[in-house]
PDB file of C-alpha atoms in Angstrom:
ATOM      1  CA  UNK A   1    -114.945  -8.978 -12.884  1.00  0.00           C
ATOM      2  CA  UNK A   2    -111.916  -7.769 -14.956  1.00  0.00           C
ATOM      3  CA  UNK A   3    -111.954  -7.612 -18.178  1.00  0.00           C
ATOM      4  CA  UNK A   4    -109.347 -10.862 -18.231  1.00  0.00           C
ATOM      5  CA  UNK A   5    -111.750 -12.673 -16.685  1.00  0.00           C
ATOM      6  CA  UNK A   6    -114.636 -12.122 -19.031  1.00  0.00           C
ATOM      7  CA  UNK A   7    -112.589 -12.617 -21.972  1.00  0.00           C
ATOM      8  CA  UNK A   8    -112.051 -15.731 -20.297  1.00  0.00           C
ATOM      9  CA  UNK A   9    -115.633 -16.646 -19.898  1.00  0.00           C
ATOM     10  CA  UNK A  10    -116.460 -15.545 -23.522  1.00  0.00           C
ATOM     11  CA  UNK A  11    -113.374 -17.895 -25.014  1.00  0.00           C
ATOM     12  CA  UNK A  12    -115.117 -20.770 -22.741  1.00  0.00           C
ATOM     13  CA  UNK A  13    -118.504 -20.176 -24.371  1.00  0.00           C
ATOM     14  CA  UNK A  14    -117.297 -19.607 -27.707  1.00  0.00           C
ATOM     15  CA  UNK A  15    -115.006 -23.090 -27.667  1.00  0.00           C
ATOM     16  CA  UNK A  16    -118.497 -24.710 -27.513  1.00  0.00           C
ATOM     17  CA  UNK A  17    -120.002 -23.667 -31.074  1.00  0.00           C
ATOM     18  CA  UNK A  18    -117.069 -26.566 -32.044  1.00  0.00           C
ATOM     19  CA  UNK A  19    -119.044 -29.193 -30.343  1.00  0.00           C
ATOM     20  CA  UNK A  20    -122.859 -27.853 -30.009  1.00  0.00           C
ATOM     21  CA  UNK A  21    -125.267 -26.764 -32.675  1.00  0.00           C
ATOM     22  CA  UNK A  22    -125.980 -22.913 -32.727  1.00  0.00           C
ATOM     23  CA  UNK A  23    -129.364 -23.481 -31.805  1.00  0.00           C
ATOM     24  CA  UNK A  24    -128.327 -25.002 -28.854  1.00  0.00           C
ATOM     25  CA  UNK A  25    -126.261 -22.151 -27.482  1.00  0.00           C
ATOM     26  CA  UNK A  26    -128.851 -19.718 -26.073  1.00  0.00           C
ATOM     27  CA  UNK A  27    -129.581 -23.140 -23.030  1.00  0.00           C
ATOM     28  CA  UNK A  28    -125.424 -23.283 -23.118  1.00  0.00           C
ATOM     29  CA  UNK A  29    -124.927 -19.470 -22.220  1.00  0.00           C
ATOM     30  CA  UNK A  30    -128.006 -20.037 -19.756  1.00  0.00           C
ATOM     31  CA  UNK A  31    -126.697 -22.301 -17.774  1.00  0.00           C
ATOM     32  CA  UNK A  32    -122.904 -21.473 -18.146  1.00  0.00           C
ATOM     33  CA  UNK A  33    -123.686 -17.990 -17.061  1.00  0.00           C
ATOM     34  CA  UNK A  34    -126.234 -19.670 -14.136  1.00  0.00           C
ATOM     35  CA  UNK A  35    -122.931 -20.753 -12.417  1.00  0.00           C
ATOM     36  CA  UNK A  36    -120.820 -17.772 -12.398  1.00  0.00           C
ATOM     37  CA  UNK A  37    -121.707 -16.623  -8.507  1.00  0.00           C
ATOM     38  CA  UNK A  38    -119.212 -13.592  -9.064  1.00  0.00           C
ATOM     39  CA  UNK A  39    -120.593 -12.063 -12.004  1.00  0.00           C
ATOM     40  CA  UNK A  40    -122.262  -9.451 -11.631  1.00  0.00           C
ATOM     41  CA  UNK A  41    -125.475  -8.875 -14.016  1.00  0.00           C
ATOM     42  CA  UNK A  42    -123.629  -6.305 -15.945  1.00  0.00           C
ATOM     43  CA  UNK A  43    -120.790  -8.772 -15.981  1.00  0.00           C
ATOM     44  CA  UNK A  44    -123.483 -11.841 -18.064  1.00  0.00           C
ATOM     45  CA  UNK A  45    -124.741  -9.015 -19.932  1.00  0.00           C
ATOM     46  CA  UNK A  46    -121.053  -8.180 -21.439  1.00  0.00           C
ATOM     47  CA  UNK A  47    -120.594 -11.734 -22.051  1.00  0.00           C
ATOM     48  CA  UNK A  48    -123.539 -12.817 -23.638  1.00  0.00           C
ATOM     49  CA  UNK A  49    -123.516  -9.562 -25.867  1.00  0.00           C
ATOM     50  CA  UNK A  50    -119.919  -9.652 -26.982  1.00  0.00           C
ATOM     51  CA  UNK A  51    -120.574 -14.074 -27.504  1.00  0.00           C
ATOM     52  CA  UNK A  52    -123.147 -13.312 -29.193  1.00  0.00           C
ATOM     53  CA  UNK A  53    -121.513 -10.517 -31.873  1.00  0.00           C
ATOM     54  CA  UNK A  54    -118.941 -12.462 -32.317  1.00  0.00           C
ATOM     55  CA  UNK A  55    -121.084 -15.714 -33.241  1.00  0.00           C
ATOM     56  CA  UNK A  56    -122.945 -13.014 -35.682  1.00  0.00           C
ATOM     57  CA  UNK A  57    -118.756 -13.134 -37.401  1.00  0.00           C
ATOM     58  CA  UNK A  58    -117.395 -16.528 -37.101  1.00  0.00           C
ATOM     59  CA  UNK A  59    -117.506 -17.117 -41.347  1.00  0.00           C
ATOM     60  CA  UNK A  60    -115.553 -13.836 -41.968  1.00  0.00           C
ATOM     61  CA  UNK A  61    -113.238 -13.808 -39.196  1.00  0.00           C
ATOM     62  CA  UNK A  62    -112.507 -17.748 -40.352  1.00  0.00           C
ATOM     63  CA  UNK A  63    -111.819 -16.433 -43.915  1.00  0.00           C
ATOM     64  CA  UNK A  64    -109.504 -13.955 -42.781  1.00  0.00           C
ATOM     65  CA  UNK A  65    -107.620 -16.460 -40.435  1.00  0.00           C
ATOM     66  CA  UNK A  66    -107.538 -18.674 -43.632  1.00  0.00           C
ATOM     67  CA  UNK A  67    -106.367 -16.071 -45.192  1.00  0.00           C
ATOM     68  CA  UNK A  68    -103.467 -15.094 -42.978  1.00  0.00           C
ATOM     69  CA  UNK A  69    -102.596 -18.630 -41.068  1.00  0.00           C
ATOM     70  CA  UNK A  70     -99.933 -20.063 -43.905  1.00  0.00           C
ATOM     71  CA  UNK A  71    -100.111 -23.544 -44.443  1.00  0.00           C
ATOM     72  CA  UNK A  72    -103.298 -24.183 -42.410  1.00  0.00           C
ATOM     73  CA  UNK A  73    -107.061 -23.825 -42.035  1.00  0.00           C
ATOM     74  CA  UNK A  74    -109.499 -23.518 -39.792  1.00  0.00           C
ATOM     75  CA  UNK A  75    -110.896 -27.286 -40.030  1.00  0.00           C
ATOM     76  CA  UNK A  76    -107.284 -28.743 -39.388  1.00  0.00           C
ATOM     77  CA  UNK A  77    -106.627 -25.829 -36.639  1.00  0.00           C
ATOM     78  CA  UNK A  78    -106.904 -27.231 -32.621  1.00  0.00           C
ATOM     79  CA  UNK A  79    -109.892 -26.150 -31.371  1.00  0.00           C
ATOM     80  CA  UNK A  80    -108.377 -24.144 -28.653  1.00  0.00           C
ATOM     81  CA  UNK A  81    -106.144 -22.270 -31.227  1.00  0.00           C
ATOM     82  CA  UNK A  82    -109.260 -21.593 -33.065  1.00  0.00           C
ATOM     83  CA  UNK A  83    -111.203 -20.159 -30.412  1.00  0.00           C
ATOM     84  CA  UNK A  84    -108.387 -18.153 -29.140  1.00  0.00           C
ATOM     85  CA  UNK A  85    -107.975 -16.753 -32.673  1.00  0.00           C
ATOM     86  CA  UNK A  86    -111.851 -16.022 -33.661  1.00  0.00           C
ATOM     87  CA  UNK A  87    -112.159 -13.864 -30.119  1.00  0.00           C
ATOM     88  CA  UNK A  88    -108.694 -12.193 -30.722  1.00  0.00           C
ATOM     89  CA  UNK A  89    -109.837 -11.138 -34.476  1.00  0.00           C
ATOM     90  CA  UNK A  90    -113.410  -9.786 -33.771  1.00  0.00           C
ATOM     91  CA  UNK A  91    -111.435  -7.678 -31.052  1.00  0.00           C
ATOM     92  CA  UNK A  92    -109.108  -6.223 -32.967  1.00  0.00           C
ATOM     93  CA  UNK A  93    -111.233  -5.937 -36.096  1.00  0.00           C
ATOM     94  CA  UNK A  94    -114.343  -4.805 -34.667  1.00  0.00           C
ATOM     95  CA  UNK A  95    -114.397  -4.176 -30.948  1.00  0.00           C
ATOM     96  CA  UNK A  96    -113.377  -0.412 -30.555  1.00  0.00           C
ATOM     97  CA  UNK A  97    -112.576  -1.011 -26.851  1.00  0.00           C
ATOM     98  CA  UNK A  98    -109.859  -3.262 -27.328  1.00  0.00           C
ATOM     99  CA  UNK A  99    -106.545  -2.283 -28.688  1.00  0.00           C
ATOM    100  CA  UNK A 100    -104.932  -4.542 -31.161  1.00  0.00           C
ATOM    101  CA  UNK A 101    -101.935  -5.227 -29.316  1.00  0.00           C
ATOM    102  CA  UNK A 102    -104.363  -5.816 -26.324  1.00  0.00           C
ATOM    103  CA  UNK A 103    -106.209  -8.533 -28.099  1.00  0.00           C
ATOM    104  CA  UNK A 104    -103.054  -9.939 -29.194  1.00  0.00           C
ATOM    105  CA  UNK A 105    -101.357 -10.460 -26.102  1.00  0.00           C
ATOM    106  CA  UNK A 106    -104.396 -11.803 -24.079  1.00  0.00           C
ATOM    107  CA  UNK A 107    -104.918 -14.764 -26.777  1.00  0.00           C
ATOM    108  CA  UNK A 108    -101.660 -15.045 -25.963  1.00  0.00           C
ATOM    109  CA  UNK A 109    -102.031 -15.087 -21.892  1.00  0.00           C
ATOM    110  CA  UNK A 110    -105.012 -17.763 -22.523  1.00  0.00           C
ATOM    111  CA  UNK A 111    -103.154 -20.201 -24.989  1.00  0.00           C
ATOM    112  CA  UNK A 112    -100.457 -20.094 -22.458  1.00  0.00           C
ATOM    113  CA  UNK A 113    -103.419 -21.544 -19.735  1.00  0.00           C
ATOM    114  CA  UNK A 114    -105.255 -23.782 -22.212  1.00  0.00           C
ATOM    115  CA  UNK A 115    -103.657 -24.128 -25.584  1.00  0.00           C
ATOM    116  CA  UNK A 116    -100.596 -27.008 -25.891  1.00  0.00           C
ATOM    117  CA  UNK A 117     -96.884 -25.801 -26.049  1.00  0.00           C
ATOM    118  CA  UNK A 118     -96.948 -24.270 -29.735  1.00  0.00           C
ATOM    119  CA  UNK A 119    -100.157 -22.584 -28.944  1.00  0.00           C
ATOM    120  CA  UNK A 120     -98.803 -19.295 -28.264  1.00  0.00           C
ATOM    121  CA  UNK A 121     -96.599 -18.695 -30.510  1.00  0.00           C
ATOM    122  CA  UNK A 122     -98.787 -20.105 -33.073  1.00  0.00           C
ATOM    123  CA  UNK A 123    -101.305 -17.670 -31.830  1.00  0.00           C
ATOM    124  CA  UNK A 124     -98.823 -15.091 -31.625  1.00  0.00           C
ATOM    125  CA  UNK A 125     -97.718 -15.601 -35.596  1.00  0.00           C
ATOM    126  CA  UNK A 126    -101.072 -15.538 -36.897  1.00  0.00           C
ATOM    127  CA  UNK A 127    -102.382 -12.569 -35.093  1.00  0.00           C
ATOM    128  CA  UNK A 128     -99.529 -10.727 -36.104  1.00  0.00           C
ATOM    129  CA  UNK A 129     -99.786 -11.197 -39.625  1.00  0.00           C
ATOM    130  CA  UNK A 130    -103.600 -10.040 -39.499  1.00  0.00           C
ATOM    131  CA  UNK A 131    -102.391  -6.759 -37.834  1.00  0.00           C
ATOM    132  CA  UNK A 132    -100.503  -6.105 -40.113  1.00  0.00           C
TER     133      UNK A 132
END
């Protein structure tokens, strides 16, 4: 898989901690992972690892999307905004792989697939304030 594609599968697991208890998540990833035919193990490895760092984050990257997102919060935020912002913030805060600008455009690229018609530039406005 590409890394697009992972990032992909990670935002899809992450969007659940909304709606699921933490506890709950190790059967989630289970059985999400279960039906991903083209992954390779390497592939459920990276996305289960890098899911599971960022879970280990959620509280500080929410303060510093508080922080940066003017006029809103995290508990009046759409969900899929939210998501897209957590994974975009633990990779350009603390995933050394990913450049910033990287991180930024693919939140971008995914609200575009699953976010409503402000989601990217929404996105967009409040990633590029934290890069800042």
């Amino acid at each position: 898989m590409v890394r697009r594609e992972l990032r992909e599968h990670i935002f899809k697991l992450l969007f659940q901690i909304e709606f699921n208890e933490m506890k709950e998540m190790p059967e989630h990833i289970d059985l999400y992972l279960d039906c991903l035919e083209r992954a390779s193990d390497s592939d459920k490895k990276y996305i289960r690892d890098k899911f599971e760092l960022l879970c280990e984050r959620v509280e500080e990257i929410d303060a510093l999307i508080n922080t940066y997102a003017t006029g809103w919060k995290t508990s009046r935020m759409n969900k899929v905004d939210l998501t897209l912002l957590r994974l975009a913030v633990y990779e350009m805060k603390w995933d050394e792989e990913v450049p910033v600008k990287v991180a930024i455009n693919e939140a971008v690229e995914l609200a575009k697939v699953f976010s409503g018609e402000e989601g990217p530039s929404f996105v967009n406005g409040v990633l590029a304030k934290i890069a800042d």
